[in-house]
CSV table of C-alpha atoms and ligand atoms in Angstrom, one decimal:
chain,number,residue,atom,x,y,z
P,1204,MET,CA,-23.6,-22.0,15.2
P,1205,HIS,CA,-21.1,-18.9,16.0
P,1206,ARG,CA,-17.4,-19.4,14.3
P,1207,SER,CA,-14.6,-19.4,17.5
P,1208,PHE,CA,-11.9,-17.6,15.8
P,1209,PRO,CA,-14.7,-14.8,14.7
P,1210,PHE,CA,-12.2,-11.8,13.3
P,1211,VAL,CA,-8.3,-11.3,14.2
P,1212,VAL,CA,-6.8,-8.2,15.0
P,1213,VAL,CA,-3.2,-9.0,13.3
P,1214,SER,CA,-0.4,-6.3,13.1
P,1215,VAL,CA,0.1,-5.6,9.6
P,1216,PHE,CA,2.3,-2.7,9.5
P,1217,GLN,CA,4.8,-1.3,12.5
P,1218,SER,CA,2.3,0.9,13.9
P,1219,ALA,CA,-1.2,0.1,13.5
P,1220,LEU,CA,-3.7,-3.1,14.1
P,1221,ALA,CA,-5.6,-4.5,11.4
P,1222,LEU,CA,-9.0,-5.2,11.1
P,1223,VAL,CA,-8.8,-8.9,8.8
P,1224,GLN,CA,-11.5,-10.8,8.2
P,1225,LYS,CA,-13.1,-13.5,6.4
P,1226,ASP,CA,-12.2,-13.6,2.2
P,1227,GLY,CA,-10.5,-10.6,1.8
P,1228,VAL,CA,-13.9,-9.3,2.8
P,1229,GLY,CA,-12.9,-5.2,4.1
P,1230,LYS,CA,-9.3,-5.8,3.3
P,1231,LEU,CA,-9.6,-2.8,-0.6
P,1232,PRO,CA,-12.0,0.4,0.5
P,1233,ALA,CA,-15.5,-0.9,-0.2
P,1234,LEU,CA,-16.9,0.0,-3.3
P,1235,GLY,CA,-20.8,0.2,-3.9
P,1236,TRP,CA,-24.2,2.7,-4.2
P,1237,ASN,CA,-25.9,3.4,-1.3
P,1238,SER,CA,-29.3,5.8,-0.9
P,1239,TRP,CA,-28.4,8.7,1.0
P,1240,ASN,CA,-27.1,11.0,-0.8
P,1241,ALA,CA,-29.9,10.6,-3.6
P,1242,PHE,CA,-33.2,10.1,-1.5
P,1243,ALA,CA,-32.1,10.6,2.3
P,1244,CYS,CA,-35.2,9.6,4.2
P,1245,ASP,CA,-37.2,9.1,1.1
P,1246,VAL,CA,-36.3,5.8,0.7
P,1247,SER,CA,-37.9,2.6,-0.5
P,1248,GLU,CA,-37.7,-1.0,-1.4
P,1249,GLU,CA,-38.0,0.3,-5.0
P,1250,LYS,CA,-35.6,3.1,-5.4
P,1251,ILE,CA,-32.9,0.8,-3.3
P,1252,MET,CA,-33.9,-2.0,-6.8
P,1253,THR,CA,-34.3,0.0,-9.1
P,1254,ALA,CA,-30.1,1.1,-8.4
P,1255,ALA,CA,-28.8,-2.6,-7.5
P,1256,ASN,CA,-30.3,-3.2,-11.2
P,1257,GLU,CA,-28.3,-0.5,-12.5
P,1258,MET,CA,-25.5,-1.6,-10.9
P,1259,VAL,CA,-25.9,-4.9,-13.1
P,1260,ASN,CA,-27.2,-2.9,-16.5
P,1261,LEU,CA,-24.4,-0.2,-16.6
P,1262,GLY,CA,-22.0,-2.8,-16.2
P,1263,LEU,CA,-21.0,-1.1,-12.6
P,1264,LYS,CA,-21.2,-4.7,-10.8
P,1265,ASP,CA,-19.1,-5.6,-13.9
P,1266,ALA,CA,-16.5,-3.3,-12.8
P,1267,GLY,CA,-16.3,-4.0,-9.6
P,1268,TYR,CA,-19.0,-2.0,-7.2
P,1269,GLU,CA,-21.0,-4.6,-5.2
P,1270,TYR,CA,-22.6,-3.3,-2.0
P,1271,VAL,CA,-26.4,-1.8,-2.1
P,1272,ASN,CA,-26.6,0.7,0.6
P,1273,VAL,CA,-29.7,1.5,3.0
P,1274,ASP,CA,-29.0,4.3,4.8
P,1275,ASP,CA,-31.2,5.3,7.2
P,1276,CYS,CA,-34.9,5.3,7.8
P,1277,TRP,CA,-35.5,2.0,6.7
P,1278,SER,CA,-36.9,0.9,9.7
P,1279,VAL,CA,-40.5,2.3,12.3
P,1280,LYS,CA,-40.0,5.4,13.6
P,1281,ALA,CA,-42.2,5.1,16.3
P,1282,GLY,CA,-40.4,1.7,17.6
P,1283,ARG,CA,-38.9,-1.8,18.2
P,1284,ASN,CA,-41.6,-4.8,18.6
P,1285,SER,CA,-42.6,-4.9,21.9
P,1286,SER,CA,-42.3,-8.7,22.2
P,1287,THR,CA,-38.7,-9.2,20.4
P,1288,ASN,CA,-37.4,-6.4,20.6
P,1289,GLN,CA,-36.3,-6.3,17.5
P,1290,LEU,CA,-36.1,-3.6,14.6
P,1291,ILE,CA,-39.3,-3.5,12.1
P,1292,PRO,CA,-38.5,-2.9,8.2
P,1293,ASP,CA,-41.0,0.2,7.6
P,1294,PRO,CA,-43.6,-2.8,5.3
P,1295,THR,CA,-44.6,0.0,3.4
P,1296,THR,CA,-41.6,1.6,2.1
P,1297,PHE,CA,-40.2,-2.3,2.1
P,1298,PRO,CA,-43.3,-4.2,1.5
P,1299,SER,CA,-41.1,-6.9,1.5
P,1300,GLY,CA,-38.7,-6.8,4.8
P,1301,ILE,CA,-35.4,-6.1,4.6
P,1302,LYS,CA,-35.3,-10.4,4.5
P,1303,GLY,CA,-37.0,-10.3,1.6
P,1304,LEU,CA,-35.1,-7.7,0.3
P,1305,ALA,CA,-32.1,-9.0,0.8
P,1306,LYS,CA,-32.9,-12.0,-1.4
P,1307,LYS,CA,-33.5,-10.5,-4.0
P,1308,ILE,CA,-29.8,-7.8,-3.8
P,1309,HIS,CA,-28.0,-11.4,-3.2
P,1310,ALA,CA,-30.4,-12.5,-6.8
P,1311,LEU,CA,-28.5,-10.5,-8.5
P,1312,GLY,CA,-24.9,-10.9,-7.4
P,1313,LEU,CA,-24.4,-8.0,-5.4
P,1314,LYS,CA,-24.4,-7.5,-1.3
P,1315,ILE,CA,-26.4,-5.3,0.7
P,1316,GLY,CA,-25.9,-3.3,3.9
P,1317,ILE,CA,-27.6,-1.6,5.7
P,1318,TYR,CA,-27.3,1.6,8.8
P,1319,SER,CA,-27.8,1.8,12.3
P,1320,ASP,CA,-26.3,4.4,15.2
P,1321,ASP,CA,-24.7,3.3,18.2
P,1322,GLY,CA,-27.3,6.0,20.0
P,1323,THR,CA,-30.7,5.9,21.3
P,1324,THR,CA,-32.2,7.4,18.0
P,1325,THR,CA,-30.2,6.9,14.3
P,1326,CYS,CA,-29.0,10.8,12.8
P,1327,ALA,CA,-32.3,10.9,11.7
P,1328,GLY,CA,-34.9,10.1,14.9
P,1329,TYR,CA,-35.0,6.3,13.9
P,1330,PRO,CA,-34.5,3.1,16.9
P,1331,ALA,CA,-30.6,2.6,17.0
P,1332,SER,CA,-29.0,0.3,18.2
P,1333,LEU,CA,-27.1,2.1,22.0
P,1334,GLY,CA,-27.9,-0.7,24.4
P,1335,TYR,CA,-29.3,-3.7,21.4
P,1336,GLU,CA,-26.1,-4.3,20.1
P,1337,SER,CA,-26.2,-8.1,19.6
P,1338,LEU,CA,-30.2,-8.3,19.5
P,1339,ASP,CA,-29.3,-6.6,16.9
P,1340,ALA,CA,-26.3,-7.7,15.3
P,1341,ALA,CA,-28.4,-10.9,14.9
P,1342,THR,CA,-31.4,-9.9,13.4
P,1343,PHE,CA,-29.0,-7.4,10.6
P,1344,ALA,CA,-27.1,-11.6,10.5
P,1345,ALA,CA,-30.3,-13.7,9.9
P,1346,TRP,CA,-31.5,-11.0,7.1
P,1347,GLY,CA,-28.7,-11.4,5.9
P,1348,ILE,CA,-26.9,-8.5,5.7
P,1349,ASP,CA,-22.8,-8.2,4.6
P,1350,TYR,CA,-22.1,-4.3,5.4
P,1351,LEU,CA,-23.4,-2.2,8.4
P,1352,LYS,CA,-22.8,2.2,8.7
P,1353,TYR,CA,-22.6,2.8,11.9
P,1354,ASP,CA,-23.5,6.6,12.6
P,1355,ASP,CA,-22.5,8.1,15.9
P,1356,CYS,CA,-26.0,10.8,16.9
P,1357,ASN,CA,-27.9,10.7,19.8
P,1358,VAL,CA,-26.1,9.0,22.1
P,1359,PRO,CA,-26.9,9.9,25.6
P,1360,PRO,CA,-24.9,11.7,28.1
P,1361,GLU,CA,-24.1,9.4,30.1
P,1362,TRP,CA,-21.6,7.4,26.8
P,1363,MET,CA,-20.5,10.7,25.6
P,1364,ASP,CA,-16.7,11.7,25.5
P,1365,GLN,CA,-15.2,13.7,28.2
P,1366,TYR,CA,-12.9,15.0,25.6
P,1367,GLU,CA,-13.4,16.8,22.3
P,1368,SER,CA,-11.1,15.9,19.4
P,1369,CYS,CA,-10.7,18.7,16.9
P,1370,VAL,CA,-12.7,18.4,13.5
P,1371,PRO,CA,-11.7,21.5,11.5
P,1372,GLU,CA,-14.9,21.9,10.2
P,1373,PRO,CA,-16.8,25.3,10.4
P,1374,ARG,CA,-19.3,25.5,13.2
P,1375,ASP,CA,-21.5,27.5,14.7
P,1376,SER,CA,-19.1,28.3,17.5
P,1377,TYR,CA,-16.4,28.7,14.9
P,1378,PRO,CA,-16.8,29.4,11.1
P,1379,GLY,CA,-12.2,28.5,10.5
P,1380,PRO,CA,-10.6,29.6,9.0
P,1381,PHE,CA,-8.5,26.3,10.3
P,1382,GLN,CA,-4.4,27.2,11.1
P,1383,ASN,CA,-2.6,24.6,10.2
P,1384,GLY,CA,-5.9,22.2,9.9
P,1385,THR,CA,-6.2,22.1,14.4
P,1386,CYS,CA,-9.1,24.2,16.6
P,1387,PRO,CA,-8.9,27.3,18.5
P,1388,PRO,CA,-10.1,26.8,22.0
P,1389,LYS,CA,-13.0,28.5,21.6
P,1390,TYR,CA,-14.4,25.4,19.0
P,1391,TYR,CA,-14.5,23.4,21.6
P,1392,SER,CA,-18.3,22.8,23.9
P,1393,ARG,CA,-16.0,20.1,25.7
P,1394,PRO,CA,-12.5,21.1,26.6
P,1395,PRO,CA,-9.8,19.3,25.0
P,1396,PRO,CA,-7.3,16.5,25.8
P,1397,PRO,CA,-4.3,16.8,27.6
P,1398,ALA,CA,-1.8,16.1,25.0
P,1399,SER,CA,-1.1,12.7,26.0
P,1400,TYR,CA,-4.5,11.3,25.6
P,1401,ASP,CA,-5.3,8.3,24.1
P,1402,TRP,CA,-8.9,8.2,21.9
P,1403,SER,CA,-9.1,4.1,21.7
P,1404,THR,CA,-10.4,4.3,25.3
P,1405,SER,CA,-12.6,7.4,25.1
P,1406,ASN,CA,-16.5,5.6,25.1
P,1407,THR,CA,-16.5,6.3,21.5
P,1408,THR,CA,-14.3,3.4,21.1
P,1409,LYS,CA,-16.2,1.6,23.2
P,1410,ARG,CA,-19.4,1.6,21.5
P,1411,TYR,CA,-18.2,1.1,18.0
P,1412,ASN,CA,-15.6,-2.3,19.7
P,1413,ILE,CA,-19.3,-3.2,20.9
P,1414,MET,CA,-20.5,-3.6,18.0
P,1415,ARG,CA,-17.4,-4.9,16.5
P,1416,ASP,CA,-17.6,-7.7,18.9
P,1417,ALA,CA,-21.6,-8.6,18.3
P,1418,LEU,CA,-21.0,-8.9,14.9
P,1419,PHE,CA,-18.1,-10.4,14.9
P,1420,ALA,CA,-20.0,-13.1,17.1
P,1421,GLN,CA,-22.3,-14.0,13.5
P,1422,ASN,CA,-22.0,-16.6,11.6
P,1423,ARG,CA,-22.1,-14.2,9.1
P,1424,THR,CA,-19.4,-11.6,7.1
P,1425,ILE,CA,-20.5,-8.0,8.0
P,1426,LEU,CA,-17.8,-5.4,7.0
P,1427,PHE,CA,-17.9,-2.8,9.1
P,1428,SER,CA,-18.0,1.1,8.5
P,1429,LEU,CA,-18.4,3.5,10.8
P,1430,CYS,CA,-19.6,6.8,10.7
P,1431,ASN,CA,-18.1,9.0,13.6
P,1432,GLY,CA,-17.6,12.0,11.5
P,1433,GLY,CA,-13.9,12.5,11.4
P,1434,GLN,CA,-14.9,13.0,15.8
P,1435,ALA,CA,-12.9,11.1,18.5
P,1436,GLU,CA,-9.5,11.1,16.5
P,1437,VAL,CA,-11.3,7.6,14.1
P,1438,SER,CA,-8.3,7.8,12.1
P,1439,THR,CA,-5.5,7.3,15.7
P,1440,TRP,CA,-7.9,3.9,16.1
P,1441,ALA,CA,-10.6,2.6,13.7
P,1442,SER,CA,-8.1,-0.1,11.9
P,1443,ALA,CA,-8.7,-2.2,15.0
P,1444,THR,CA,-12.4,-1.0,14.8
P,1445,GLY,CA,-13.6,-1.3,11.8
P,1446,ASN,CA,-13.0,-1.5,8.2
P,1447,SER,CA,-13.5,2.0,7.2
P,1448,TRP,CA,-13.7,4.9,9.2
P,1449,ARG,CA,-15.8,9.0,7.9
P,1450,MET,CA,-13.3,11.2,8.6
P,1451,SER,CA,-15.4,14.3,8.0
P,1452,GLY,CA,-18.6,14.9,8.7
P,1453,ASP,CA,-21.7,15.1,5.5
P,1454,ILE,CA,-20.4,15.8,1.7
P,1455,THR,CA,-22.7,18.0,-0.3
P,1456,PRO,CA,-22.8,17.9,-3.6
P,1457,ASN,CA,-21.0,21.3,-3.5
P,1458,TRP,CA,-16.9,21.6,-4.9
P,1459,SER,CA,-16.5,23.8,-2.1
P,1460,ARG,CA,-17.4,21.1,0.5
P,1461,ILE,CA,-15.8,18.1,-1.7
P,1462,VAL,CA,-12.4,20.4,-2.1
P,1463,TYR,CA,-13.1,21.1,1.7
P,1464,ILE,CA,-12.6,17.2,2.5
P,1465,LEU,CA,-10.3,16.5,-0.2
P,1466,ASN,CA,-8.1,18.9,1.9
P,1467,GLU,CA,-9.0,17.5,5.7
P,1468,ASN,CA,-8.2,14.4,3.9
P,1469,SER,CA,-4.7,14.9,2.6
P,1470,PHE,CA,-3.7,15.1,6.0
P,1471,LEU,CA,-4.7,11.8,7.2
P,1472,LEU,CA,-3.9,9.6,4.9
P,1473,ASN,CA,-1.0,7.9,7.6
P,1474,SER,CA,-4.0,5.9,8.7
P,1475,VAL,CA,-5.1,3.8,5.5
P,1476,ASP,CA,-3.9,1.3,4.3
P,1477,PHE,CA,-5.2,-2.8,4.0
P,1478,TRP,CA,-8.3,-3.4,5.7
P,1479,GLY,CA,-8.6,0.3,7.1
P,1480,HIS,CA,-9.6,3.4,5.1
P,1481,ASN,CA,-10.0,6.4,5.3
P,1482,ASP,CA,-14.2,7.0,4.3
P,1483,ALA,CA,-14.2,10.8,2.2
P,1484,ASP,CA,-18.6,10.2,2.3
P,1485,MET,CA,-20.4,9.1,-0.3
P,1486,LEU,CA,-19.8,9.8,-3.6
P,1487,GLU,CA,-21.9,13.2,-5.7
P,1488,VAL,CA,-20.7,11.9,-8.7
P,1489,GLY,CA,-23.9,13.2,-11.1
P,1490,ASN,CA,-25.8,15.6,-8.2
P,1491,GLY,CA,-26.7,19.0,-8.2
P,1492,ASN,CA,-24.5,20.7,-10.8
P,1493,LEU,CA,-20.7,19.9,-10.6
P,1494,THR,CA,-19.1,20.0,-13.8
P,1495,LEU,CA,-17.8,17.4,-15.7
P,1496,GLU,CA,-14.2,18.1,-14.8
P,1497,GLU,CA,-15.5,17.9,-11.2
P,1498,ASN,CA,-17.0,14.9,-11.1
P,1499,ARG,CA,-13.7,14.3,-12.6
P,1500,SER,CA,-12.1,15.1,-9.6
P,1501,HIS,CA,-13.9,14.2,-6.8
P,1502,PHE,CA,-13.7,11.1,-8.5
P,1503,ALA,CA,-10.2,10.7,-9.1
P,1504,PHE,CA,-9.3,11.9,-5.9
P,1505,TRP,CA,-12.2,10.0,-4.1
P,1506,ALA,CA,-10.0,6.3,-5.6
P,1507,ALA,CA,-6.2,8.1,-4.9
P,1508,MET,CA,-7.2,7.8,-1.6
P,1509,LYS,CA,-8.6,5.0,-1.2
P,1510,SER,CA,-11.7,6.5,0.6
P,1511,PRO,CA,-15.3,3.3,-0.3
P,1512,LEU,CA,-16.3,4.4,-3.5
P,1513,ILE,CA,-19.9,4.5,-2.7
P,1514,ILE,CA,-22.6,6.0,-5.7
P,1515,GLY,CA,-24.6,8.4,-4.0
P,1516,THR,CA,-27.2,9.0,-7.2
P,1517,ALA,CA,-30.1,8.0,-9.4
P,1518,LEU,CA,-28.4,5.2,-11.4
P,1519,ASP,CA,-31.6,5.5,-14.0
P,1520,GLU,CA,-30.8,9.0,-14.8
P,1521,LEU,CA,-27.3,9.3,-13.9
P,1522,SER,CA,-25.0,10.1,-18.0
P,1523,SER,CA,-24.0,7.9,-19.4
P,1524,GLU,CA,-21.0,10.5,-19.4
P,1525,LEU,CA,-20.5,10.2,-15.9
P,1526,VAL,CA,-21.3,6.2,-15.6
P,1527,ASP,CA,-18.0,6.3,-17.8
P,1528,VAL,CA,-16.7,8.6,-14.6
P,1529,LEU,CA,-17.5,6.0,-12.3
P,1530,LYS,CA,-16.0,2.7,-14.1
P,1531,ASN,CA,-12.8,5.0,-15.1
P,1532,ARG,CA,-11.0,1.2,-15.0
P,1533,TYR,CA,-8.2,3.2,-14.4
P,1534,LEU,CA,-8.9,4.8,-11.1
P,1535,LEU,CA,-10.7,2.0,-9.7
P,1536,ALA,CA,-7.8,-0.7,-10.0
P,1537,PHE,CA,-5.4,2.3,-8.3
P,1538,ASN,CA,-8.6,1.3,-5.1
P,1539,GLN,CA,-8.5,-1.9,-5.6
P,1540,ASP,CA,-4.3,-2.8,-6.2
P,1541,ALA,CA,-3.9,-6.2,-4.8
P,1542,VAL,CA,-0.3,-4.9,-4.5
P,1543,PHE,CA,-0.1,-1.6,-2.7
P,1544,GLY,CA,-2.3,-0.8,-0.4
P,1545,THR,CA,-1.3,2.9,1.1
P,1546,PRO,CA,-3.4,5.9,-0.8
P,1547,ALA,CA,-1.9,8.4,-3.6
P,1548,LYS,CA,-0.2,11.6,-1.2
P,1549,PRO,CA,0.6,15.1,-2.5
P,1550,TYR,CA,4.3,15.3,-3.5
P,1551,LYS,CA,3.9,19.4,-4.1
P,1552,TRP,CA,1.3,21.3,-3.4
P,1553,GLY,CA,1.6,24.0,-7.0
P,1554,THR,CA,-0.3,26.9,-5.8
P,1555,ASN,CA,0.5,27.3,-2.3
P,1556,ALA,CA,3.1,26.3,-0.3
P,1557,ASP,CA,4.0,22.7,1.0
P,1558,TRP,CA,2.2,21.6,3.5
P,1559,THR,CA,0.1,24.6,3.6
P,1560,TRP,CA,-3.7,23.9,5.2
P,1561,ASN,CA,-5.7,25.8,2.2
P,1562,SER,CA,-9.6,23.8,2.0
P,1563,THR,CA,-10.3,25.6,-1.0
P,1564,SER,CA,-6.0,25.3,-2.4
P,1565,PRO,CA,-5.5,22.4,-1.9
P,1566,ALA,CA,-2.8,20.1,-2.8
P,1567,GLU,CA,-2.3,19.9,-5.9
P,1568,TYR,CA,-0.1,17.7,-7.0
P,1569,TRP,CA,-0.5,13.6,-6.5
P,1570,SER,CA,1.2,10.4,-6.8
P,1571,GLY,CA,0.6,6.5,-5.2
P,1572,ALA,CA,2.1,3.1,-6.0
P,1573,SER,CA,0.0,0.5,-7.7
P,1574,GLY,CA,0.9,-2.9,-9.3
P,1575,ASN,CA,0.4,-1.4,-12.9
P,1576,GLY,CA,2.4,1.7,-11.9
P,1577,THR,CA,2.0,5.3,-10.7
P,1578,LEU,CA,-1.0,6.7,-10.5
P,1579,VAL,CA,-0.4,10.2,-10.9
P,1580,LEU,CA,-2.6,13.2,-10.9
P,1581,ALA,CA,-2.0,17.0,-11.5
P,1582,PHE,CA,-5.4,19.5,-10.4
P,1583,ASN,CA,-5.8,23.0,-10.7
P,1584,PRO,CA,-8.6,24.1,-8.2
P,1585,LEU,CA,-8.5,27.7,-9.5
P,1586,ALA,CA,-10.9,29.4,-11.5
P,1587,SER,CA,-9.8,29.2,-15.1
P,1588,ALA,CA,-7.4,27.4,-17.1
P,1589,VAL,CA,-3.7,26.5,-16.5
P,1590,GLN,CA,-1.3,24.1,-17.6
P,1591,LYS,CA,-0.4,21.7,-15.3
P,1592,GLU,CA,4.0,19.9,-15.5
P,1593,ILE,CA,4.3,16.5,-14.5
P,1594,VAL,CA,8.6,16.1,-13.7
P,1595,TRP,CA,9.4,13.0,-13.5
P,1596,ARG,CA,12.2,13.8,-11.2
P,1597,GLU,CA,9.6,15.2,-8.6
P,1598,VAL,CA,7.8,12.3,-8.0
P,1599,PRO,CA,9.0,10.0,-5.1
P,1600,GLU,CA,7.2,6.6,-7.2
P,1601,LEU,CA,9.7,7.2,-9.9
P,1602,ASN,CA,13.2,7.4,-8.4
P,1603,SER,CA,15.6,7.2,-10.8
P,1604,GLY,CA,13.3,10.4,-11.9
P,1605,GLY,CA,15.5,11.3,-15.1
P,1606,ALA,CA,14.3,8.8,-17.0
P,1607,ALA,CA,12.1,8.2,-19.8
P,1608,PHE,CA,8.7,5.5,-19.2
P,1609,GLU,CA,6.1,4.5,-20.6
P,1610,VAL,CA,2.8,6.1,-19.7
P,1611,THR,CA,-0.3,6.2,-20.6
P,1612,ASP,CA,-3.6,8.5,-19.8
P,1613,VAL,CA,-6.2,7.7,-17.3
P,1614,TRP,CA,-9.3,10.2,-18.8
P,1615,THR,CA,-8.6,8.3,-22.0
P,1616,GLY,CA,-7.1,5.7,-22.3
P,1617,GLU,CA,-4.2,6.4,-24.6
P,1618,ASN,CA,-1.1,5.2,-24.5
P,1619,VAL,CA,1.0,8.7,-23.9
P,1620,GLY,CA,4.3,6.2,-25.3
P,1621,CYS,CA,7.3,6.1,-23.7
P,1622,VAL,CA,8.3,9.8,-22.0
P,1623,SER,CA,10.8,11.2,-20.8
P,1624,GLY,CA,11.0,13.8,-17.7
P,1625,GLY,CA,7.8,14.6,-17.4
P,1626,ILE,CA,4.5,15.6,-19.1
P,1627,ASN,CA,2.3,19.1,-19.2
P,1628,ARG,CA,-1.3,19.6,-19.7
P,1629,THR,CA,-3.6,22.2,-20.4
P,1630,ALA,CA,-6.0,21.2,-17.2
P,1631,ALA,CA,-9.5,23.4,-17.2
P,1632,SER,CA,-10.2,25.0,-14.1
P,1633,HIS,CA,-11.2,21.7,-11.3
P,1634,GLU,CA,-9.9,19.7,-13.4
P,1635,THR,CA,-7.4,16.8,-12.9
P,1636,VAL,CA,-5.3,15.9,-15.7
P,1637,GLY,CA,-3.5,11.6,-14.6
P,1638,PHE,CA,-1.8,9.4,-15.5
P,1639,VAL,CA,-0.2,5.9,-14.5
P,1640,VAL,CA,4.0,6.0,-15.0
P,1641,GLY,CA,4.5,2.6,-16.5
P,1642,THR,CA,7.7,0.5,-17.2
P,1643,GLU,CA,11.0,2.3,-18.2
P,1644,CYS,CA,11.2,2.7,-21.4
P,1645,GLN,CA,14.6,4.2,-23.8
P,1646,GLY,CA,13.2,7.6,-24.6
P,1647,THR,CA,13.2,7.3,-28.0
P,1648,LEU,CA,9.6,8.7,-28.3
P,1649,GLN,CA,8.4,11.8,-27.2
P,1650,SER,CA,4.8,13.1,-26.2
P,1651,SER,CA,4.7,16.5,-27.2
P,1652,ASN,CA,3.3,17.4,-24.2
P,1653,SER,CA,6.5,15.5,-23.0
P,1654,VAL,CA,8.8,18.4,-21.5
P,1655,GLY,CA,12.2,16.4,-20.6
P,1656,SER,CA,14.1,19.4,-21.7
P,1657,LEU,CA,12.3,21.1,-18.2
P,1658,ARG,CA,14.3,21.4,-15.0
P,1659,SER,CA,13.2,19.4,-12.0
P,1660,GLN,CA,11.6,22.2,-10.3
P,1661,THR,CA,12.3,20.5,-6.5
P,1662,SER,CA,10.2,21.6,-4.3
P,1663,SER,CA,10.8,22.8,-0.2
P,1664,VAL,CA,8.9,20.2,1.3
P,1665,ARG,CA,9.3,19.5,4.9
P,1666,SER,CA,10.6,17.0,6.8
P,1667,GLY,CA,9.1,17.6,10.0
P,1668,PRO,CA,5.6,17.1,11.0
P,1669,MET,CA,2.8,20.0,11.3
P,1670,THR,CA,2.3,20.8,14.7
P,1671,SER,CA,0.0,23.5,16.5
P,1672,GLY,CA,0.9,25.1,19.7
P,1673,ASP,CA,-0.9,21.8,21.6
P,1674,GLY,CA,0.4,19.2,20.1
P,1675,ARG,CA,-3.3,18.9,17.9
P,1676,GLY,CA,-1.8,19.3,15.2
P,1677,VAL,CA,-2.4,17.0,12.2
P,1678,LYS,CA,-0.5,15.0,10.9
P,1679,PRO,CA,2.9,15.4,7.5
P,1680,VAL,CA,1.4,13.1,4.9
P,1681,ARG,CA,4.8,11.6,3.9
P,1682,GLU,CA,5.8,11.7,7.3
P,1683,ASP,CA,9.2,9.5,5.2
P,1684,LEU,CA,10.6,13.0,3.3
W,894,GAL,C1,-25.3,11.8,8.8
W,894,GAL,C2,-24.1,11.0,7.6
W,894,GAL,C3,-25.2,10.5,6.5
W,894,GAL,C4,-25.6,9.6,6.6
W,894,GAL,C5,-27.6,10.8,7.9
W,894,GAL,C6,-28.4,9.9,7.9
W,894,GAL,O1,-24.9,11.3,9.9
W,894,GAL,O2,-23.2,11.1,7.9
W,894,GAL,O3,-24.4,9.9,6.0
W,894,GAL,O4,-26.1,8.1,6.7
W,894,GAL,O5,-26.7,10.7,7.8
W,894,GAL,O6,-29.7,10.6,9.4
């Protein structure tokens, strides 16, 4: 049976449409695990079940993680079933089929995600869904799928966009640096659009909307996660198409790449609210040679930006220290806040002047409202330790910033007490210090690290948007300032 009103696109905030699904699916950033960052194409039922079991054993399920997602390379590469045209799960690596796997994952109280693509083949060259959207959506629904990650590789010429948007990331034709996050003409293989161009009319939007409609025609709620590397200015239209959308190219387990994405996303956060989230890509916590401080900063900012938090590491090999990072209750609570849908945003850059686009030294001082208080983060992008100073009067959410507040350290859980003026901490290289600043108090107790006597160093935040000459400039993070 098909649902008669399968989904609602409603305007929940002034400027954008949001995709509202049943049972609150997609309202908050998705929490889960995905196979790609850990295993790439070397994926199997066994590895997926190990991850699912570890999600339960390690307490990640109890902390809120629910999706177990199979990425690319799960199907028979040679092609579809010649009589039904259905995708075929690889019988060697997925002996129970995806339906059998879904049953096992559901039996653990978890949900299952799958991967496809809006071109002729996936990014790794497996059969993809262009032209088969209804069939694939019906197949996924019949298998018990709860989440679809939908990629954007191998799009045939007739489906390509007329124009190319700017995703300010290095490529052969232009390695950067990028002035204010804009792309120079020689960066493009197709022409940039005219200033008035509406990307929601692009072929990319159409391809994604076909799959959205196919999913919503099924009698099953399936979270729709767009993965088009930030192309086609996806964050300007995708809230009416999907529940999350990648805003950048792929993450890697390198500090430089993590900071690159952090900087990019810091200029795109106005598109994030309930039901629609910029996806800063899956977590690399536990991968590569990231230090504890780097793992923590990565997780803290992905949580604060309200990105989906999709773990991408081999959970059976993860240290308990890093499991604790992934389970951080204060950061998860902010990411999943039921009261405020908007993310934390920078209120001061720090090393650089405010609004500076800098992919190695992004904005350092961030804040955001939550039902539990204001989350404030201060991050050290430098190679050596520095003192970070959070001054209440500079934090927009603390508009009576002269007062004192109850403060909790997000890493230690320590109740720091009633702190007036602000707070100081030493941050090691690449470390992020963070606090939940709660209710106002009398200010009799002061932390030894309080900066109560400090004069507020009010920053010179620009009020206008960052623009480039051609109008394709990045948007201001805080239009309200
Ligand atoms: C990329 C995508 C990755 C992964 C990979 C699979 O485009 O960004 O997250 O899904 O394709 O081939």
